[in-house]
């Protein structure tokens, strides 16, 4: 498919990353050849189109059109993979969070990101592994564990990430790295207030899985003027026991909401049941209003049930704020961070398979932030691309078209962007 002029202009706007002033250049000025932010932006865009190996990133940057080179701040001479590695090895992740905030705010201002799935806005949190290495030189701050019968050492870093799942773009809006002696609950309490301060107008509901369900976290969400939806499991035994007592759900009266969809040759049916717990002493978590029970059944082509799953949730959303259909949709919406953001970064952008720089915790975090910036640019590009059968184009196709638009963009396209902005 040939790239149109409008697509080339849009690609350049996605490549023009609003870097924060705190993103510092760690290089010795005596040996600087390439623009600092140009190199970082080039890496973020290379990650966005699947060039997550530094050698492949070098080739991609060498092939960029002149318009894209100017938008990124790259000169005519392309950097080699050694130059890219040395920068990542020295770069500190300071200012990258603010850059992601600015990137998402720009998408919101241009109405690329909007709450088209649920008008109230939903911010979802989920943990994810961002780096691992077996044996080798140790990285300070990484978790150390044994992973096989021989007791071989495994080092890992994780992150708690947040995504605006009420938007079809599902941009990642922040993350908190998690190393040794750190946990998701602590990261949540540090990350949520920062996101509220920067992007609080974009969401009213905060969702998290059972690992984040705690009184302190619920009180934090409520204190920030939001509603929470947390999964329930055995880590909250009293509340979980209350939620799993089906006698209070009027199951025999039928579900409050129900959806049926086809997926990979199977039929998946989901049903929602709810009970009010507002004011009940037994619901010993801040401002709890409802318990939800969601039953999911999967049927084969013959109509036989081949899998059944039951999930439980506690929420501070008062009855009547959302329709029952919206409540069931909200449960599924939370998992967009896993099925959309995390899956894309793992499978399409190679986060699990490729670690271009493992010099230190700082370099690992820097790469993680650059991948988030690249993912956001790619997801926004995909959302604006022409649809087929009213569905977004495939991620691989989105990566191909974004790459083509950047490779073919010329000076006049960049000048047009300058006039628009």
GROMACS .gro file of C-alpha atoms in nm:
model
  421
    1UNK     CA    1   0.000   0.000   0.000
    2UNK     CA    2   0.157   0.334  -0.106
    3UNK     CA    3   0.212   0.591   0.166
    4UNK     CA    4   0.006   0.908   0.125
    5UNK     CA    5   0.129   1.256   0.209
    6UNK     CA    6  -0.119   1.275   0.498
    7UNK     CA    7   0.017   0.949   0.641
    8UNK     CA    8   0.375   1.073   0.610
    9UNK     CA    9   0.288   1.393   0.798
   10UNK     CA   10   0.113   1.194   1.069
   11UNK     CA   11   0.410   0.958   1.103
   12UNK     CA   12   0.641   1.254   1.152
   13UNK     CA   13   0.423   1.393   1.427
   14UNK     CA   14   0.444   1.060   1.609
   15UNK     CA   15   0.823   1.064   1.565
   16UNK     CA   16   0.853   1.417   1.705
   17UNK     CA   17   0.877   1.315   2.072
   18UNK     CA   18   0.824   1.590   2.336
   19UNK     CA   19   1.137   1.522   2.540
   20UNK     CA   20   1.146   1.661   2.892
   21UNK     CA   21   1.424   1.905   2.980
   22UNK     CA   22   1.543   1.670   3.257
   23UNK     CA   23   1.651   1.406   3.004
   24UNK     CA   24   2.024   1.470   3.034
   25UNK     CA   25   2.304   1.390   2.791
   26UNK     CA   26   2.560   1.173   2.978
   27UNK     CA   27   2.824   1.179   2.704
   28UNK     CA   28   3.156   1.359   2.710
   29UNK     CA   29   3.107   1.671   2.492
   30UNK     CA   30   3.451   1.621   2.340
   31UNK     CA   31   3.336   1.307   2.161
   32UNK     CA   32   2.978   1.401   2.067
   33UNK     CA   33   2.889   1.354   1.701
   34UNK     CA   34   2.518   1.279   1.702
   35UNK     CA   35   2.235   1.476   1.863
   36UNK     CA   36   2.146   1.324   2.200
   37UNK     CA   37   1.765   1.343   2.172
   38UNK     CA   38   1.792   1.239   1.808
   39UNK     CA   39   1.955   0.912   1.912
   40UNK     CA   40   1.695   0.847   2.184
   41UNK     CA   41   1.407   0.931   1.951
   42UNK     CA   42   1.556   0.715   1.679
   43UNK     CA   43   1.576   0.421   1.918
   44UNK     CA   44   1.215   0.471   2.035
   45UNK     CA   45   1.091   0.475   1.674
   46UNK     CA   46   1.310   0.176   1.584
   47UNK     CA   47   1.154  -0.018   1.873
   48UNK     CA   48   0.808   0.088   1.750
   49UNK     CA   49   0.862  -0.077   1.412
   50UNK     CA   50   1.016  -0.394   1.554
   51UNK     CA   51   1.386  -0.306   1.518
   52UNK     CA   52   1.467  -0.400   1.877
   53UNK     CA   53   1.815  -0.534   1.797
   54UNK     CA   54   2.070  -0.249   1.790
   55UNK     CA   55   2.220  -0.367   1.461
   56UNK     CA   56   1.876  -0.363   1.302
   57UNK     CA   57   1.807  -0.025   1.461
   58UNK     CA   58   2.128   0.103   1.299
   59UNK     CA   59   2.009  -0.017   0.957
   60UNK     CA   60   1.664   0.137   1.008
   61UNK     CA   61   1.806   0.476   1.104
   62UNK     CA   62   2.039   0.469   0.803
   63UNK     CA   63   1.739   0.421   0.573
   64UNK     CA   64   1.520   0.697   0.720
   65UNK     CA   65   1.386   0.966   0.490
   66UNK     CA   66   1.528   1.316   0.535
   67UNK     CA   67   1.200   1.444   0.677
   68UNK     CA   68   1.202   1.178   0.949
   69UNK     CA   69   1.568   1.245   1.024
   70UNK     CA   70   1.493   1.612   1.081
   71UNK     CA   71   1.184   1.539   1.289
   72UNK     CA   72   1.392   1.315   1.515
   73UNK     CA   73   1.687   1.552   1.526
   74UNK     CA   74   1.929   1.315   1.352
   75UNK     CA   75   2.198   1.447   1.122
   76UNK     CA   76   2.284   1.317   0.778
   77UNK     CA   77   2.535   1.068   0.921
   78UNK     CA   78   2.368   0.765   1.078
   79UNK     CA   79   2.481   0.629   1.418
   80UNK     CA   80   2.628   0.280   1.442
   81UNK     CA   81   2.510   0.018   1.688
   82UNK     CA   82   2.815   0.073   1.910
   83UNK     CA   83   2.722   0.440   1.948
   84UNK     CA   84   2.367   0.342   2.042
   85UNK     CA   85   2.492   0.090   2.298
   86UNK     CA   86   2.730   0.334   2.461
   87UNK     CA   87   2.454   0.590   2.501
   88UNK     CA   88   2.216   0.335   2.657
   89UNK     CA   89   2.491   0.215   2.892
   90UNK     CA   90   2.543   0.569   3.026
   91UNK     CA   91   2.189   0.711   3.007
   92UNK     CA   92   1.991   0.772   3.326
   93UNK     CA   93   1.611   0.731   3.311
   94UNK     CA   94   1.548   1.074   3.469
   95UNK     CA   95   1.290   1.273   3.273
   96UNK     CA   96   1.150   0.978   3.077
   97UNK     CA   97   0.834   0.957   3.287
   98UNK     CA   98   0.767   1.326   3.223
   99UNK     CA   99   0.828   1.264   2.852
  100UNK     CA  100   0.564   0.990   2.847
  101UNK     CA  101   0.319   1.222   3.025
  102UNK     CA  102   0.383   1.490   2.762
  103UNK     CA  103   0.344   1.237   2.480
  104UNK     CA  104   0.005   1.117   2.609
  105UNK     CA  105  -0.111   1.476   2.672
  106UNK     CA  106  -0.025   1.559   2.310
  107UNK     CA  107  -0.233   1.260   2.191
  108UNK     CA  108  -0.522   1.376   2.411
  109UNK     CA  109  -0.499   1.734   2.280
  110UNK     CA  110  -0.508   1.605   1.921
  111UNK     CA  111  -0.800   1.374   2.012
  112UNK     CA  112  -0.605   1.066   1.913
  113UNK     CA  113  -0.652   0.936   2.268
  114UNK     CA  114  -1.008   0.966   2.398
  115UNK     CA  115  -1.231   0.763   2.627
  116UNK     CA  116  -1.424   0.593   2.349
  117UNK     CA  117  -1.469   0.268   2.545
  118UNK     CA  118  -1.604   0.422   2.867
  119UNK     CA  119  -1.664   0.794   2.907
  120UNK     CA  120  -1.571   0.806   3.277
  121UNK     CA  121  -1.218   0.697   3.195
  122UNK     CA  122  -1.036   0.390   3.330
  123UNK     CA  123  -0.674   0.363   3.443
  124UNK     CA  124  -0.558   0.002   3.480
  125UNK     CA  125  -0.250  -0.126   3.665
  126UNK     CA  126  -0.070  -0.454   3.607
  127UNK     CA  127   0.274  -0.593   3.681
  128UNK     CA  128   0.508  -0.720   3.413
  129UNK     CA  129   0.855  -0.865   3.385
  130UNK     CA  130   1.078  -0.626   3.190
  131UNK     CA  131   1.420  -0.797   3.199
  132UNK     CA  132   1.577  -1.128   3.293
  133UNK     CA  133   1.918  -1.290   3.259
  134UNK     CA  134   2.047  -1.630   3.361
  135UNK     CA  135   2.388  -1.638   3.527
  136UNK     CA  136   2.637  -1.384   3.394
  137UNK     CA  137   2.754  -1.067   3.567
  138UNK     CA  138   2.517  -0.948   3.839
  139UNK     CA  139   2.320  -0.627   3.800
  140UNK     CA  140   2.276  -0.425   4.118
  141UNK     CA  141   1.917  -0.410   4.238
  142UNK     CA  142   1.792  -0.711   4.040
  143UNK     CA  143   1.600  -0.992   4.205
  144UNK     CA  144   1.807  -1.307   4.249
  145UNK     CA  145   1.645  -1.650   4.238
  146UNK     CA  146   1.707  -2.012   4.137
  147UNK     CA  147   1.500  -2.130   3.844
  148UNK     CA  148   1.598  -2.490   3.769
  149UNK     CA  149   1.707  -2.814   3.934
  150UNK     CA  150   2.072  -2.715   3.911
  151UNK     CA  151   2.007  -2.397   4.106
  152UNK     CA  152   2.120  -2.172   3.824
  153UNK     CA  153   2.090  -1.806   3.913
  154UNK     CA  154   1.821  -1.593   3.749
  155UNK     CA  155   1.820  -1.215   3.769
  156UNK     CA  156   1.499  -1.024   3.698
  157UNK     CA  157   1.350  -0.678   3.698
  158UNK     CA  158   0.979  -0.612   3.681
  159UNK     CA  159   0.761  -0.305   3.659
  160UNK     CA  160   0.415  -0.198   3.758
  161UNK     CA  161   0.264  -0.027   3.456
  162UNK     CA  162  -0.047   0.182   3.409
  163UNK     CA  163  -0.250   0.216   3.089
  164UNK     CA  164  -0.556   0.420   2.994
  165UNK     CA  165  -0.771   0.119   2.902
  166UNK     CA  166  -1.086   0.327   2.841
  167UNK     CA  167  -0.918   0.440   2.516
  168UNK     CA  168  -0.888   0.216   2.212
  169UNK     CA  169  -0.529   0.338   2.183
  170UNK     CA  170  -0.463   0.200   2.534
  171UNK     CA  171  -0.154   0.418   2.588
  172UNK     CA  172   0.087   0.325   2.864
  173UNK     CA  173   0.099   0.633   3.086
  174UNK     CA  174   0.355   0.534   3.346
  175UNK     CA  175   0.560   0.264   3.515
  176UNK     CA  176   0.753   0.200   3.836
  177UNK     CA  177   1.046  -0.037   3.820
  178UNK     CA  178   1.049  -0.322   4.072
  179UNK     CA  179   1.373  -0.486   4.180
  180UNK     CA  180   1.483  -0.678   4.488
  181UNK     CA  181   1.300  -0.609   4.814
  182UNK     CA  182   1.033  -0.410   4.624
  183UNK     CA  183   0.670  -0.492   4.554
  184UNK     CA  184   0.376  -0.393   4.337
  185UNK     CA  185   0.170  -0.251   4.624
  186UNK     CA  186   0.442  -0.002   4.717
  187UNK     CA  187   0.494   0.087   4.351
  188UNK     CA  188   0.119   0.147   4.316
  189UNK     CA  189   0.119   0.396   4.602
  190UNK     CA  190   0.407   0.587   4.443
  191UNK     CA  191   0.283   0.578   4.085
  192UNK     CA  192  -0.089   0.655   4.113
  193UNK     CA  193  -0.054   1.004   4.273
  194UNK     CA  194   0.193   1.111   4.001
  195UNK     CA  195  -0.041   1.001   3.723
  196UNK     CA  196  -0.337   1.171   3.891
  197UNK     CA  197  -0.141   1.496   3.907
  198UNK     CA  198  -0.051   1.485   3.537
  199UNK     CA  199  -0.346   1.307   3.374
  200UNK     CA  200  -0.616   1.301   3.641
  201UNK     CA  201  -0.875   1.455   3.411
  202UNK     CA  202  -0.866   1.147   3.186
  203UNK     CA  203  -0.998   0.885   3.430
  204UNK     CA  204  -1.235   0.837   3.723
  205UNK     CA  205  -1.194   0.461   3.777
  206UNK     CA  206  -0.876   0.277   3.883
  207UNK     CA  207  -0.852  -0.100   3.831
  208UNK     CA  208  -0.601  -0.356   3.953
  209UNK     CA  209  -0.569  -0.729   4.001
  210UNK     CA  210  -0.587  -0.912   4.333
  211UNK     CA  211  -0.225  -0.835   4.419
  212UNK     CA  212  -0.315  -0.467   4.459
  213UNK     CA  213  -0.629  -0.528   4.666
  214UNK     CA  214  -0.549  -0.385   5.010
  215UNK     CA  215  -0.704  -0.138   5.252
  216UNK     CA  216  -0.422   0.110   5.208
  217UNK     CA  217  -0.451   0.105   4.829
  218UNK     CA  218  -0.830   0.139   4.842
  219UNK     CA  219  -0.796   0.435   5.079
  220UNK     CA  220  -0.543   0.597   4.845
  221UNK     CA  221  -0.774   0.568   4.543
  222UNK     CA  222  -1.070   0.703   4.739
  223UNK     CA  223  -0.861   0.986   4.883
  224UNK     CA  224  -0.764   1.092   4.532
  225UNK     CA  225  -1.131   1.122   4.437
  226UNK     CA  226  -1.147   0.803   4.226
  227UNK     CA  227  -1.338   0.476   4.235
  228UNK     CA  228  -1.153   0.145   4.248
  229UNK     CA  229  -1.214  -0.202   4.108
  230UNK     CA  230  -0.984  -0.470   4.249
  231UNK     CA  231  -0.977  -0.842   4.182
  232UNK     CA  232  -1.028  -1.073   4.479
  233UNK     CA  233  -0.834  -1.387   4.567
  234UNK     CA  234  -0.713  -1.567   4.875
  235UNK     CA  235  -0.471  -1.291   4.980
  236UNK     CA  236  -0.781  -1.118   5.126
  237UNK     CA  237  -0.935  -1.426   5.294
  238UNK     CA  238  -1.224  -1.257   5.475
  239UNK     CA  239  -1.341  -1.047   5.182
  240UNK     CA  240  -1.283  -1.336   4.940
  241UNK     CA  241  -1.497  -1.564   5.157
  242UNK     CA  242  -1.772  -1.304   5.151
  243UNK     CA  243  -1.749  -1.269   4.773
  244UNK     CA  244  -1.754  -1.643   4.703
  245UNK     CA  245  -2.073  -1.702   4.903
  246UNK     CA  246  -2.307  -1.737   4.605
  247UNK     CA  247  -2.622  -1.729   4.821
  248UNK     CA  248  -2.611  -1.349   4.820
  249UNK     CA  249  -2.605  -1.309   4.440
  250UNK     CA  250  -2.950  -1.443   4.347
  251UNK     CA  251  -2.783  -1.662   4.087
  252UNK     CA  252  -3.108  -1.844   4.025
  253UNK     CA  253  -3.270  -1.520   3.909
  254UNK     CA  254  -3.039  -1.494   3.610
  255UNK     CA  255  -2.738  -1.271   3.541
  256UNK     CA  256  -2.751  -0.892   3.559
  257UNK     CA  257  -2.556  -0.872   3.234
  258UNK     CA  258  -2.443  -1.125   2.978
  259UNK     CA  259  -2.220  -1.124   2.669
  260UNK     CA  260  -2.151  -1.389   2.406
  261UNK     CA  261  -1.866  -1.374   2.156
  262UNK     CA  262  -1.683  -1.602   1.915
  263UNK     CA  263  -1.308  -1.640   1.951
  264UNK     CA  264  -1.086  -1.881   1.758
  265UNK     CA  265  -1.367  -2.122   1.683
  266UNK     CA  266  -1.510  -2.119   2.036
  267UNK     CA  267  -1.807  -1.941   2.191
  268UNK     CA  268  -1.728  -1.750   2.511
  269UNK     CA  269  -2.013  -1.656   2.743
  270UNK     CA  270  -1.971  -1.416   3.036
  271UNK     CA  271  -2.227  -1.340   3.305
  272UNK     CA  272  -2.225  -1.078   3.580
  273UNK     CA  273  -2.381  -1.110   3.926
  274UNK     CA  274  -2.354  -0.843   4.197
  275UNK     CA  275  -2.443  -0.769   4.556
  276UNK     CA  276  -2.438  -0.442   4.749
  277UNK     CA  277  -2.215  -0.422   5.057
  278UNK     CA  278  -2.223  -0.048   5.129
  279UNK     CA  279  -2.218   0.004   5.505
  280UNK     CA  280  -2.171  -0.365   5.587
  281UNK     CA  281  -1.906  -0.413   5.858
  282UNK     CA  282  -1.807  -0.741   5.695
  283UNK     CA  283  -1.681  -0.556   5.387
  284UNK     CA  284  -1.371  -0.432   5.570
  285UNK     CA  285  -1.212  -0.226   5.293
  286UNK     CA  286  -1.233   0.148   5.233
  287UNK     CA  287  -1.569   0.261   5.089
  288UNK     CA  288  -1.662  -0.077   4.934
  289UNK     CA  289  -1.997  -0.055   4.756
  290UNK     CA  290  -2.037  -0.379   4.560
  291UNK     CA  291  -1.900  -0.730   4.517
  292UNK     CA  292  -1.908  -0.871   4.164
  293UNK     CA  293  -1.905  -1.232   4.054
  294UNK     CA  294  -1.823  -1.298   3.688
  295UNK     CA  295  -1.871  -1.646   3.544
  296UNK     CA  296  -1.701  -1.725   3.212
  297UNK     CA  297  -1.775  -2.041   3.013
  298UNK     CA  298  -1.612  -2.155   2.688
  299UNK     CA  299  -1.801  -2.383   2.447
  300UNK     CA  300  -1.669  -2.578   2.150
  301UNK     CA  301  -1.834  -2.602   1.807
  302UNK     CA  302  -2.065  -2.879   1.937
  303UNK     CA  303  -2.193  -2.663   2.221
  304UNK     CA  304  -2.009  -2.854   2.493
  305UNK     CA  305  -1.857  -2.654   2.778
  306UNK     CA  306  -1.482  -2.714   2.772
  307UNK     CA  307  -1.373  -2.456   3.033
  308UNK     CA  308  -1.535  -2.258   3.313
  309UNK     CA  309  -1.383  -1.980   3.522
  310UNK     CA  310  -1.512  -1.777   3.816
  311UNK     CA  311  -1.374  -1.436   3.911
  312UNK     CA  312  -1.456  -1.206   4.199
  313UNK     CA  313  -1.416  -0.829   4.243
  314UNK     CA  314  -1.469  -0.556   4.499
  315UNK     CA  315  -1.547  -0.201   4.390
  316UNK     CA  316  -1.629   0.140   4.534
  317UNK     CA  317  -1.844   0.229   4.232
  318UNK     CA  318  -2.196   0.299   4.365
  319UNK     CA  319  -2.488   0.107   4.218
  320UNK     CA  320  -2.643   0.297   3.928
  321UNK     CA  321  -2.335   0.493   3.820
  322UNK     CA  322  -2.277   0.241   3.541
  323UNK     CA  323  -2.526   0.020   3.367
  324UNK     CA  324  -2.484  -0.352   3.436
  325UNK     CA  325  -2.358  -0.399   3.080
  326UNK     CA  326  -2.094  -0.128   3.143
  327UNK     CA  327  -1.992  -0.300   3.467
  328UNK     CA  328  -1.931  -0.627   3.284
  329UNK     CA  329  -1.743  -0.437   3.012
  330UNK     CA  330  -1.530  -0.271   3.280
  331UNK     CA  331  -1.415  -0.610   3.408
  332UNK     CA  332  -1.295  -0.701   3.060
  333UNK     CA  333  -1.154  -0.353   3.002
  334UNK     CA  334  -0.905  -0.400   3.283
  335UNK     CA  335  -0.739  -0.684   3.095
  336UNK     CA  336  -0.673  -0.459   2.795
  337UNK     CA  337  -0.348  -0.366   2.966
  338UNK     CA  338  -0.242  -0.731   2.947
  339UNK     CA  339  -0.401  -0.828   2.615
  340UNK     CA  340  -0.321  -0.500   2.442
  341UNK     CA  341  -0.027  -0.313   2.592
  342UNK     CA  342   0.179  -0.595   2.747
  343UNK     CA  343   0.110  -0.851   2.474
  344UNK     CA  344   0.208  -0.603   2.204
  345UNK     CA  345   0.532  -0.506   2.377
  346UNK     CA  346   0.622  -0.872   2.434
  347UNK     CA  347   0.520  -1.037   2.108
  348UNK     CA  348   0.541  -0.756   1.852
  349UNK     CA  349   0.809  -0.530   2.002
  350UNK     CA  350   1.025  -0.809   2.146
  351UNK     CA  351   1.048  -0.693   2.508
  352UNK     CA  352   1.080  -1.050   2.639
  353UNK     CA  353   1.319  -1.168   2.368
  354UNK     CA  354   1.569  -0.887   2.323
  355UNK     CA  355   1.766  -0.682   2.577
  356UNK     CA  356   1.986  -0.442   2.380
  357UNK     CA  357   2.173  -0.308   2.685
  358UNK     CA  358   2.212  -0.478   3.023
  359UNK     CA  359   2.491  -0.266   3.168
  360UNK     CA  360   2.301  -0.149   3.478
  361UNK     CA  361   1.958  -0.101   3.629
  362UNK     CA  362   1.954   0.252   3.486
  363UNK     CA  363   2.018   0.130   3.129
  364UNK     CA  364   1.754  -0.143   3.164
  365UNK     CA  365   1.499   0.114   3.281
  366UNK     CA  366   1.598   0.350   3.000
  367UNK     CA  367   1.531   0.082   2.739
  368UNK     CA  368   1.198   0.007   2.907
  369UNK     CA  369   1.091   0.373   2.884
  370UNK     CA  370   1.200   0.396   2.520
  371UNK     CA  371   0.990   0.090   2.443
  372UNK     CA  372   0.687   0.253   2.609
  373UNK     CA  373   0.735   0.568   2.402
  374UNK     CA  374   0.764   0.355   2.088
  375UNK     CA  375   0.458   0.147   2.179
  376UNK     CA  376   0.247   0.460   2.237
  377UNK     CA  377   0.351   0.604   1.900
  378UNK     CA  378   0.271   0.276   1.724
  379UNK     CA  379  -0.066   0.230   1.897
  380UNK     CA  380  -0.170   0.587   1.812
  381UNK     CA  381  -0.064   0.531   1.450
  382UNK     CA  382  -0.263   0.206   1.435
  383UNK     CA  383  -0.574   0.371   1.575
  384UNK     CA  384  -0.568   0.638   1.303
  385UNK     CA  385  -0.502   0.394   1.018
  386UNK     CA  386  -0.785   0.298   0.778
  387UNK     CA  387  -0.986   0.009   0.919
  388UNK     CA  388  -1.088  -0.321   0.767
  389UNK     CA  389  -1.428  -0.464   0.857
  390UNK     CA  390  -1.450  -0.187   1.117
  391UNK     CA  391  -1.153  -0.335   1.304
  392UNK     CA  392  -0.804  -0.188   1.352
  393UNK     CA  393  -0.536  -0.322   1.123
  394UNK     CA  394  -0.309  -0.595   1.255
  395UNK     CA  395  -0.017  -0.485   1.471
  396UNK     CA  396   0.234  -0.622   1.223
  397UNK     CA  397   0.070  -0.430   0.943
  398UNK     CA  398   0.071  -0.112   1.153
  399UNK     CA  399   0.445  -0.155   1.213
  400UNK     CA  400   0.505  -0.201   0.841
  401UNK     CA  401   0.308   0.107   0.736
  402UNK     CA  402   0.467   0.326   1.005
  403UNK     CA  403   0.812   0.210   0.891
  404UNK     CA  404   0.730   0.282   0.527
  405UNK     CA  405   0.596   0.628   0.608
  406UNK     CA  406   0.913   0.716   0.799
  407UNK     CA  407   1.146   0.575   0.537
  408UNK     CA  408   0.977   0.765   0.255
  409UNK     CA  409   0.910   1.096   0.432
  410UNK     CA  410   1.086   1.388   0.268
  411UNK     CA  411   1.181   1.742   0.367
  412UNK     CA  412   0.855   1.895   0.245
  413UNK     CA  413   0.659   1.672   0.483
  414UNK     CA  414   0.864   1.794   0.777
  415UNK     CA  415   0.820   2.156   0.669
  416UNK     CA  416   0.444   2.099   0.654
  417UNK     CA  417   0.453   1.978   1.014
  418UNK     CA  418   0.640   2.292   1.116
  419UNK     CA  419   0.369   2.507   0.959
  420UNK     CA  420   0.090   2.313   1.132
  421UNK     CA  421   0.251   2.333   1.477
   0.00000   0.00000   0.00000
